[in-house]
């Protein structure tokens, strides 16, 4: 039996097609549904083993990025989402999806739907499209990044990607190894000069306390084959498969048990 | 009570007609007003305001392109319409089977593969941008995406070509009522980023050009490429089909946009025409795209029988054009409004953004409404298609307009225009003494705003949403080098790609014919440089006042160049657009923009994995030049830098160019080329520098080996002759490469080096010795806000 994944889109979602493509490549069966349809029939969620919130500008990112979508989800699907997460099923948000999960309060801690951190406007003030190196935290229990290389390379495409949180929360995240990827140099040095958006602790991706909810600002679905790399014409030794596919494959493999 | 005014225009004198023209802001000519009067006299009818506004919109330059259709006396020549005689003639003569739809729908449509077609459109949004840079550019993007959606295609990539006043102009040289170019640049880039990023269309190709001629009239060209399954292209409305407006509500924004776009600007335009600029909402547009594509794909056949966008002239133009072979009945009372007290004519001509017009067979209505509801897209059922040859417009039961489609589309009296043959000025030879060293000149040319890095803007645009962008606009080790063209892989299950490039240089406008040929050559060679072939072209003219015989003469010459270039390169035009009256009146005199022709080239590449970037790859590899260097520094970046007028504008030798392009493509397909970059602004010197910057490597080159008859070094370094490439070939492949290049001008001129510097030698002396750091610094410092 193939794993069934659900990609939820809303007004302004725009990375849905490549997300579906990455999940298919990772061996999943995928449905792409509008949030409005799920809202009409929330029990639909039970049919799926993996839930993905893709990138984009849900509801125009009005108020702040992902805020409206998060509020609508909280109001309409709270019970079903809670059940999904409590069962240990994997949930993933990329870029706007990450912003949604943070504002919904499923990240960094999946408890009581209380927002405890935020993703705010980049310190430059601008949207930025750029490829970045990400240092992996090997001690993280994130199920999405099992066997990740020490450093991976992915594009960021966002205006509100600066991760901020109170020190208490940051410390708790550090303690639990919930910081999964940090912006770094090619060799994995996590320093301020490699930080593209002013994120606290160079945070690029986090997981919840159990490792089954994952949010990442860079786009793994945009690097699933070699020819999406920005300098593929230079490097003969690049693998045919891009580094982002690992995350989807891990998710699909993990979801199999549900 | 609704307000419809009627006018007994059959009894109007010329004076009355002109007064009416002013009162209603119709922007019609006296000849046109007289034709309308004659029509109404014959029918013994009165005209309603809505009907008069319909003529104003449909007959506007913006919608009807009168100048391109009119007869022109050009010296002793009699030209039966620029469009028919030059642009479309080339398309007709070339008669390509892969051209599926040219110049007849919202976008040009060409074949991609057995299953899919490519749709392309480039629009100008100049007048609105002058008044409100953010909203103008914003809605420019929105409009061109809807053009693509208007043929049922999914927008997958966009382009923008921008023209501004100089960044360093002092405030006293910016006329009252206009923005400083710095503000315009920032706002325009911000708007393109906002709209494109939010809708999720990657902005993959573009250009930015600065000249004092654009201070009062900045130009924004917005382009979009889409993809559609061939079998899903449909435009067959039938009597009985229902007519729907979908998307946002209709308001007073954008009233008179089309007629305003056909007028010239002055300092007070912003007050008079404020309502003519529309306000955009990218998320509304994204919803429409999602909904339409579902309506296109979810069933065996598209649920609609016709789709078109609501652009210039609003419902008036879209309805009349869509059903011009049939007719229809419209009830404006069912249009959802932003303001409660809009007159019917205002609803009819409003250009509120993010709306589409569709017709739907009755049996599909329920299904399509279900989709729109789920996607949150507003729907207004406004009428029904009829076989009546007229558009009958109602407001509830009351007739507010009755438009005879035959007269509307055939009754316009086209003016006979006069064009003067422009004299080629400023082309006298300029001879400079050679300098010892050109390092500083090169660095300064690199920092010229037209040449310098556009990274500041490009990184604000999402250029890879959709994950289809194979060659990105920034290339090389650190993503610092410029690309020649973008390569898009439109389908997730095929390696075939679309190659998107552009060409155009208003610095060459003193010779409009050569400028047009150069623009076509540049667009094509940028495409070829990455591996593009089977090229289709789009023409976009932004010009001054066509009633000025000299301006019109330049337009004729440029159009001639378009015809000759298209035929010579076997590359048909598939779509185009003109924006005229880009003129500023300061009370005493009129200032036109430099004649600005932009050419877009759309090629295909059978396998994107073979495409080539501009960055040098490896030290030790050989550097070749392909093509011949002539004494062509007229309008060059080097002469600009030195403050020199004159010199010959680059021309094109298409026979030779085509031989070169065929060979480059063969070499790319065989994998012989490691890097390829065309020589354009700044000539050979700049091309070499940019390849070093991208590759983060150096190069050592011998100037004396470059094929040319020139002896002056500055000419060889900086001439902007067309049809030339710098090519990097890996060691061991040079024999095969040279074999392939036999018959065209080429030479091995040096090699890539690991030392971070560009060295150009002549007579055993270094005439350029620039460090990579300096080149990067100069190249990147100009456009950094």
mmCIF file of N, CA, C and O in Angstrom, chain A residues 56-132:
data_model
loop_
_atom_site.group_PDB
_atom_site.id
_atom_site.type_symbol
_atom_site.label_atom_id
_atom_site.label_comp_id
_atom_site.label_asym_id
_atom_site.label_seq_id
_atom_site.Cartn_x
_atom_site.Cartn_y
_atom_site.Cartn_z
ATOM 1 N N UNK A 56 3.970 29.743 -0.263
ATOM 2 C CA UNK A 56 3.106 30.687 -0.972
ATOM 3 C C UNK A 56 2.821 31.897 -0.121
ATOM 4 O O UNK A 56 3.621 32.266 0.750
ATOM 5 N N UNK A 57 1.700 32.516 -0.383
ATOM 6 C CA UNK A 57 1.295 33.712 0.372
ATOM 7 C C UNK A 57 -0.167 33.536 0.764
ATOM 8 O O UNK A 57 -1.047 34.215 0.230
ATOM 9 N N UNK A 58 -0.426 32.580 1.666
ATOM 10 C CA UNK A 58 -1.816 32.278 1.984
ATOM 11 C C UNK A 58 -2.551 33.538 2.439
ATOM 12 O O UNK A 58 -2.062 34.280 3.285
ATOM 13 N N UNK A 59 -3.691 33.763 1.822
ATOM 14 C CA UNK A 59 -4.535 34.929 2.115
ATOM 15 C C UNK A 59 -3.731 36.228 2.052
ATOM 16 O O UNK A 59 -3.955 37.174 2.797
ATOM 17 N N UNK A 60 -2.741 36.241 1.140
ATOM 18 C CA UNK A 60 -1.970 37.451 0.903
ATOM 19 C C UNK A 60 -0.981 37.770 2.014
ATOM 20 O O UNK A 60 -0.358 38.827 2.009
ATOM 21 N N UNK A 61 -0.812 36.860 2.968
ATOM 22 C CA UNK A 61 0.029 37.147 4.133
ATOM 23 C C UNK A 61 -0.422 38.430 4.828
ATOM 24 O O UNK A 61 0.389 39.151 5.425
ATOM 25 N N UNK A 62 -1.714 38.711 4.718
ATOM 26 C CA UNK A 62 -2.229 39.907 5.390
ATOM 27 C C UNK A 62 -2.101 39.714 6.901
ATOM 28 O O UNK A 62 -2.052 38.587 7.383
ATOM 29 N N UNK A 63 -2.048 40.766 7.625
ATOM 30 C CA UNK A 63 -1.738 40.832 9.062
ATOM 31 C C UNK A 63 -0.277 40.444 9.251
ATOM 32 O O UNK A 63 0.550 41.274 9.567
ATOM 33 N N UNK A 64 0.060 39.164 9.052
ATOM 34 C CA UNK A 64 1.454 38.738 8.955
ATOM 35 C C UNK A 64 1.443 37.380 8.274
ATOM 36 O O UNK A 64 0.396 36.747 8.155
ATOM 37 N N UNK A 65 2.627 36.943 7.827
ATOM 38 C CA UNK A 65 2.689 35.753 6.987
ATOM 39 C C UNK A 65 2.051 34.543 7.662
ATOM 40 O O UNK A 65 2.401 34.189 8.786
ATOM 41 N N UNK A 66 1.111 33.904 6.983
ATOM 42 C CA UNK A 66 0.499 32.662 7.471
ATOM 43 C C UNK A 66 -0.538 32.847 8.558
ATOM 44 O O UNK A 66 -1.191 31.893 8.963
ATOM 45 N N UNK A 67 -0.701 34.070 9.014
ATOM 46 C CA UNK A 67 -1.545 34.326 10.192
ATOM 47 C C UNK A 67 -3.020 33.973 9.945
ATOM 48 O O UNK A 67 -3.658 33.283 10.756
ATOM 49 N N UNK A 68 -3.544 34.420 8.822
ATOM 50 C CA UNK A 68 -4.972 34.189 8.575
ATOM 51 C C UNK A 68 -5.242 32.707 8.381
ATOM 52 O O UNK A 68 -6.176 32.148 8.958
ATOM 53 N N UNK A 69 -4.392 32.054 7.607
ATOM 54 C CA UNK A 69 -4.567 30.621 7.382
ATOM 55 C C UNK A 69 -4.496 29.874 8.718
ATOM 56 O O UNK A 69 -5.298 28.979 9.001
ATOM 57 N N UNK A 70 -3.532 30.276 9.552
ATOM 58 C CA UNK A 70 -3.398 29.633 10.859
ATOM 59 C C UNK A 70 -4.673 29.807 11.686
ATOM 60 O O UNK A 70 -5.174 28.858 12.289
ATOM 61 N N UNK A 71 -5.201 31.013 11.673
ATOM 62 C CA UNK A 71 -6.420 31.263 12.451
ATOM 63 C C UNK A 71 -7.592 30.447 11.919
ATOM 64 O O UNK A 71 -8.392 29.909 12.683
ATOM 65 N N UNK A 72 -7.708 30.356 10.608
ATOM 66 C CA UNK A 72 -8.800 29.587 10.011
ATOM 67 C C UNK A 72 -8.654 28.103 10.345
ATOM 68 O O UNK A 72 -9.638 27.424 10.645
ATOM 69 N N UNK A 73 -7.423 27.620 10.302
ATOM 70 C CA UNK A 73 -7.177 26.210 10.644
ATOM 71 C C UNK A 73 -7.517 25.961 12.106
ATOM 72 O O UNK A 73 -8.154 24.970 12.458
ATOM 73 N N UNK A 74 -7.073 26.895 12.945
ATOM 74 C CA UNK A 74 -7.332 26.754 14.373
ATOM 75 C C UNK A 74 -8.827 26.750 14.671
ATOM 76 O O UNK A 74 -9.308 25.996 15.515
ATOM 77 N N UNK A 75 -9.551 27.575 13.928
ATOM 78 C CA UNK A 75 -10.987 27.658 14.170
ATOM 79 C C UNK A 75 -11.734 26.460 13.590
ATOM 80 O O UNK A 75 -12.688 25.969 14.171
ATOM 81 N N UNK A 76 -11.274 25.970 12.447
ATOM 82 C CA UNK A 76 -12.059 24.966 11.745
ATOM 83 C C UNK A 76 -11.581 23.531 11.891
ATOM 84 O O UNK A 76 -12.363 22.598 11.774
ATOM 85 N N UNK A 77 -10.300 23.321 12.125
ATOM 86 C CA UNK A 77 -9.763 21.956 12.076
ATOM 87 C C UNK A 77 -8.963 21.583 13.317
ATOM 88 O O UNK A 77 -8.224 20.595 13.312
ATOM 89 N N UNK A 78 -9.101 22.357 14.333
ATOM 90 C CA UNK A 78 -8.252 22.178 15.504
ATOM 91 C C UNK A 78 -8.288 20.748 16.037
ATOM 92 O O UNK A 78 -7.256 20.125 16.279
ATOM 93 N N UNK A 79 -9.503 20.229 16.191
ATOM 94 C CA UNK A 79 -9.677 18.898 16.764
ATOM 95 C C UNK A 79 -8.973 17.850 15.891
ATOM 96 O O UNK A 79 -8.202 17.020 16.374
ATOM 97 N N UNK A 80 -9.218 17.948 14.590
ATOM 98 C CA UNK A 80 -8.691 16.949 13.665
ATOM 99 C C UNK A 80 -7.166 17.039 13.566
ATOM 100 O O UNK A 80 -6.482 16.019 13.504
ATOM 101 N N UNK A 81 -6.660 18.264 13.568
ATOM 102 C CA UNK A 81 -5.210 18.442 13.502
ATOM 103 C C UNK A 81 -4.547 17.894 14.761
ATOM 104 O O UNK A 81 -3.501 17.233 14.707
ATOM 105 N N UNK A 82 -5.179 18.191 15.864
ATOM 106 C CA UNK A 82 -4.631 17.723 17.140
ATOM 107 C C UNK A 82 -4.549 16.198 17.169
ATOM 108 O O UNK A 82 -3.542 15.618 17.565
ATOM 109 N N UNK A 83 -5.608 15.589 16.684
ATOM 110 C CA UNK A 83 -5.668 14.134 16.640
ATOM 111 C C UNK A 83 -4.547 13.583 15.754
ATOM 112 O O UNK A 83 -3.858 12.612 16.099
ATOM 113 N N UNK A 84 -4.360 14.234 14.610
ATOM 114 C CA UNK A 84 -3.342 13.820 13.641
ATOM 115 C C UNK A 84 -1.947 13.862 14.276
ATOM 116 O O UNK A 84 -1.175 12.919 14.197
ATOM 117 N N UNK A 85 -1.675 14.977 14.945
ATOM 118 C CA UNK A 85 -0.350 15.161 15.548
ATOM 119 C C UNK A 85 -0.170 14.233 16.753
ATOM 120 O O UNK A 85 0.883 13.615 16.926
ATOM 121 N N UNK A 86 -1.214 14.120 17.552
ATOM 122 C CA UNK A 86 -1.122 13.277 18.750
ATOM 123 C C UNK A 86 -0.893 11.815 18.394
ATOM 124 O O UNK A 86 -0.223 11.084 19.119
ATOM 125 N N UNK A 87 -1.453 11.419 17.248
ATOM 126 C CA UNK A 87 -1.251 10.045 16.793
ATOM 127 C C UNK A 87 0.192 9.807 16.357
ATOM 128 O O UNK A 87 0.585 8.682 16.096
ATOM 129 N N UNK A 88 0.951 10.903 16.257
ATOM 130 C CA UNK A 88 2.349 10.772 15.847
ATOM 131 C C UNK A 88 2.555 10.833 14.349
ATOM 132 O O UNK A 88 3.673 10.658 13.856
ATOM 133 N N UNK A 89 1.482 11.117 13.604
ATOM 134 C CA UNK A 89 1.619 11.207 12.143
ATOM 135 C C UNK A 89 2.435 12.455 11.766
ATOM 136 O O UNK A 89 2.381 13.470 12.459
ATOM 137 N N UNK A 90 3.166 12.360 10.674
ATOM 138 C CA UNK A 90 4.028 13.487 10.310
ATOM 139 C C UNK A 90 3.281 14.654 9.660
ATOM 140 O O UNK A 90 2.435 14.455 8.792
ATOM 141 N N UNK A 91 3.623 15.869 10.098
ATOM 142 C CA UNK A 91 3.089 17.109 9.539
ATOM 143 C C UNK A 91 4.266 18.006 9.189
ATOM 144 O O UNK A 91 5.185 18.165 9.993
ATOM 145 N N UNK A 92 4.203 18.590 8.003
ATOM 146 C CA UNK A 92 5.346 19.380 7.565
ATOM 147 C C UNK A 92 4.872 20.687 6.935
ATOM 148 O O UNK A 92 3.881 20.715 6.202
ATOM 149 N N UNK A 93 5.575 21.771 7.238
ATOM 150 C CA UNK A 93 5.257 23.056 6.626
ATOM 151 C C UNK A 93 6.524 23.652 6.038
ATOM 152 O O UNK A 93 7.552 23.732 6.702
ATOM 153 N N UNK A 94 6.431 24.059 4.776
ATOM 154 C CA UNK A 94 7.584 24.661 4.112
ATOM 155 C C UNK A 94 7.279 26.123 3.851
ATOM 156 O O UNK A 94 6.220 26.446 3.303
ATOM 157 N N UNK A 95 8.197 27.002 4.231
ATOM 158 C CA UNK A 95 8.078 28.435 3.952
ATOM 159 C C UNK A 95 6.758 28.966 4.520
ATOM 160 O O UNK A 95 6.601 29.025 5.719
ATOM 161 N N UNK A 96 5.784 29.280 3.675
ATOM 162 C CA UNK A 96 4.514 29.760 4.219
ATOM 163 C C UNK A 96 3.869 28.692 5.107
ATOM 164 O O UNK A 96 3.229 29.015 6.114
ATOM 165 N N UNK A 97 4.085 27.432 4.760
ATOM 166 C CA UNK A 97 3.560 26.344 5.592
ATOM 167 C C UNK A 97 4.178 26.362 6.985
ATOM 168 O O UNK A 97 3.504 26.127 7.997
ATOM 169 N N UNK A 98 5.474 26.671 7.058
ATOM 170 C CA UNK A 98 6.184 26.814 8.339
ATOM 171 C C UNK A 98 5.590 27.989 9.110
ATOM 172 O O UNK A 98 5.291 27.900 10.309
ATOM 173 N N UNK A 99 5.387 29.098 8.402
ATOM 174 C CA UNK A 99 4.805 30.282 9.044
ATOM 175 C C UNK A 99 3.426 29.951 9.628
ATOM 176 O O UNK A 99 3.077 30.376 10.729
ATOM 177 N N UNK A 100 2.665 29.144 8.874
ATOM 178 C CA UNK A 100 1.335 28.741 9.342
ATOM 179 C C UNK A 100 1.452 27.894 10.609
ATOM 180 O O UNK A 100 0.755 28.136 11.605
ATOM 181 N N UNK A 101 2.352 26.912 10.587
ATOM 182 C CA UNK A 101 2.479 26.005 11.743
ATOM 183 C C UNK A 101 2.939 26.758 12.996
ATOM 184 O O UNK A 101 2.513 26.461 14.109
ATOM 185 N N UNK A 102 3.830 27.733 12.792
ATOM 186 C CA UNK A 102 4.301 28.537 13.926
ATOM 187 C C UNK A 102 3.145 29.354 14.505
ATOM 188 O O UNK A 102 2.926 29.418 15.708
ATOM 189 N N UNK A 103 2.380 29.968 13.608
ATOM 190 C CA UNK A 103 1.318 30.857 14.086
ATOM 191 C C UNK A 103 0.108 30.091 14.591
ATOM 192 O O UNK A 103 -0.685 30.593 15.378
ATOM 193 N N UNK A 104 0.011 28.851 14.150
ATOM 194 C CA UNK A 104 -1.049 27.984 14.639
ATOM 195 C C UNK A 104 -0.691 27.422 16.019
ATOM 196 O O UNK A 104 -1.550 26.946 16.754
ATOM 197 N N UNK A 105 0.613 27.490 16.346
ATOM 198 C CA UNK A 105 1.036 26.945 17.632
ATOM 199 C C UNK A 105 1.311 25.451 17.598
ATOM 200 O O UNK A 105 1.360 24.800 18.637
ATOM 201 N N UNK A 106 1.526 24.884 16.414
ATOM 202 C CA UNK A 106 1.955 23.474 16.338
ATOM 203 C C UNK A 106 3.471 23.358 16.377
ATOM 204 O O UNK A 106 4.019 22.291 16.547
ATOM 205 N N UNK A 107 4.127 24.476 16.198
ATOM 206 C CA UNK A 107 5.578 24.565 16.308
ATOM 207 C C UNK A 107 5.913 25.810 17.121
ATOM 208 O O UNK A 107 5.163 26.780 17.032
ATOM 209 N N UNK A 108 6.988 25.837 17.843
ATOM 210 C CA UNK A 108 7.943 24.742 18.062
ATOM 211 C C UNK A 108 7.429 23.658 19.039
ATOM 212 O O UNK A 108 8.069 22.611 19.118
ATOM 213 N N UNK A 109 6.331 23.935 19.744
ATOM 214 C CA UNK A 109 5.797 22.907 20.643
ATOM 215 C C UNK A 109 4.340 22.635 20.282
ATOM 216 O O UNK A 109 3.552 23.565 20.183
ATOM 217 N N UNK A 110 4.013 21.380 20.089
ATOM 218 C CA UNK A 110 2.648 21.046 19.662
ATOM 219 C C UNK A 110 1.760 20.858 20.877
ATOM 220 O O UNK A 110 1.350 19.758 21.210
ATOM 221 N N UNK A 111 1.512 21.957 21.563
ATOM 222 C CA UNK A 111 0.713 21.828 22.772
ATOM 223 C C UNK A 111 -0.269 22.978 22.845
ATOM 224 O O UNK A 111 0.123 24.137 22.778
ATOM 225 N N UNK A 112 -1.516 22.653 22.909
ATOM 226 C CA UNK A 112 -2.577 23.629 23.175
ATOM 227 C C UNK A 112 -2.725 24.727 22.119
ATOM 228 O O UNK A 112 -3.401 25.713 22.348
ATOM 229 N N UNK A 113 -2.071 24.561 20.986
ATOM 230 C CA UNK A 113 -2.233 25.561 19.923
ATOM 231 C C UNK A 113 -1.966 26.982 20.419
ATOM 232 O O UNK A 113 -2.761 27.883 20.208
ATOM 233 N N UNK A 114 -0.857 27.164 21.090
ATOM 234 C CA UNK A 114 -0.475 28.498 21.549
ATOM 235 C C UNK A 114 0.788 28.926 20.800
ATOM 236 O O UNK A 114 1.774 28.192 20.779
ATOM 237 N N UNK A 115 0.722 30.095 20.192
ATOM 238 C CA UNK A 115 1.900 30.565 19.456
ATOM 239 C C UNK A 115 3.012 30.967 20.424
ATOM 240 O O UNK A 115 2.810 31.793 21.306
ATOM 241 N N UNK A 116 4.204 30.392 20.235
ATOM 242 C CA UNK A 116 5.298 30.674 21.170
ATOM 243 C C UNK A 116 6.530 31.268 20.508
ATOM 244 O O UNK A 116 7.500 31.617 21.172
ATOM 245 N N UNK A 117 6.512 31.325 19.190
ATOM 246 C CA UNK A 117 7.629 31.926 18.454
ATOM 247 C C UNK A 117 7.026 32.605 17.230
ATOM 248 O O UNK A 117 5.816 32.571 17.043
ATOM 249 N N UNK A 118 7.864 33.228 16.414
ATOM 250 C CA UNK A 118 7.304 33.818 15.193
ATOM 251 C C UNK A 118 8.327 33.835 14.076
ATOM 252 O O UNK A 118 9.533 33.654 14.299
ATOM 253 N N UNK A 119 7.817 34.038 12.883
ATOM 254 C CA UNK A 119 8.669 34.293 11.720
ATOM 255 C C UNK A 119 8.285 35.681 11.243
ATOM 256 O O UNK A 119 7.132 35.914 10.870
ATOM 257 N N UNK A 120 9.227 36.599 11.294
ATOM 258 C CA UNK A 120 8.913 38.003 10.999
ATOM 259 C C UNK A 120 9.706 38.479 9.782
ATOM 260 O O UNK A 120 10.524 37.734 9.226
ATOM 261 N N UNK A 121 9.471 39.722 9.394
ATOM 262 C CA UNK A 121 10.105 40.283 8.196
ATOM 263 C C UNK A 121 11.633 40.218 8.304
ATOM 264 O O UNK A 121 12.212 40.541 9.342
ATOM 265 N N UNK A 122 12.264 39.784 7.222
ATOM 266 C CA UNK A 122 13.731 39.685 7.168
ATOM 267 C C UNK A 122 14.388 40.973 7.652
ATOM 268 O O UNK A 122 13.864 42.063 7.419
ATOM 269 N N UNK A 123 15.537 40.841 8.265
ATOM 270 C CA UNK A 123 16.208 42.047 8.771
ATOM 271 C C UNK A 123 16.573 42.999 7.640
ATOM 272 O O UNK A 123 16.728 44.196 7.852
ATOM 273 N N UNK A 124 16.694 42.503 6.406
ATOM 274 C CA UNK A 124 16.980 43.396 5.279
ATOM 275 C C UNK A 124 15.743 44.186 4.865
ATOM 276 O O UNK A 124 15.843 45.190 4.167
ATOM 277 N N UNK A 125 14.568 43.692 5.245
ATOM 278 C CA UNK A 125 13.327 44.340 4.829
ATOM 279 C C UNK A 125 12.834 43.862 3.476
ATOM 280 O O UNK A 125 11.729 44.195 3.065
ATOM 281 N N UNK A 126 13.642 43.096 2.760
ATOM 282 C CA UNK A 126 13.283 42.669 1.411
ATOM 283 C C UNK A 126 12.945 41.185 1.344
ATOM 284 O O UNK A 126 13.465 40.392 2.124
ATOM 285 N N UNK A 127 12.150 40.845 0.326
ATOM 286 C CA UNK A 127 12.034 39.454 -0.108
ATOM 287 C C UNK A 127 13.404 39.046 -0.629
ATOM 288 O O UNK A 127 14.117 39.848 -1.218
ATOM 289 N N UNK A 128 13.764 37.785 -0.423
ATOM 290 C CA UNK A 128 15.041 37.342 -0.962
ATOM 291 C C UNK A 128 14.932 35.952 -1.576
ATOM 292 O O UNK A 128 14.310 35.057 -1.020
ATOM 293 N N UNK A 129 15.503 35.815 -2.776
ATOM 294 C CA UNK A 129 15.615 34.525 -3.454
ATOM 295 C C UNK A 129 17.098 34.220 -3.538
ATOM 296 O O UNK A 129 17.846 34.903 -4.236
ATOM 297 N N UNK A 130 17.521 33.206 -2.829
ATOM 298 C CA UNK A 130 18.949 32.918 -2.737
ATOM 299 C C UNK A 130 19.132 31.483 -2.258
ATOM 300 O O UNK A 130 18.313 30.984 -1.484
ATOM 301 N N UNK A 131 20.214 30.834 -2.690
ATOM 302 C CA UNK A 131 20.513 29.492 -2.183
ATOM 303 C C UNK A 131 21.408 29.602 -0.953
ATOM 304 O O UNK A 131 22.324 30.430 -0.924
ATOM 305 N N UNK A 132 21.111 28.763 0.028
ATOM 306 C CA UNK A 132 21.845 28.852 1.301
ATOM 307 C C UNK A 132 22.317 27.463 1.748
ATOM 308 O O UNK A 132 21.718 26.451 1.385
#
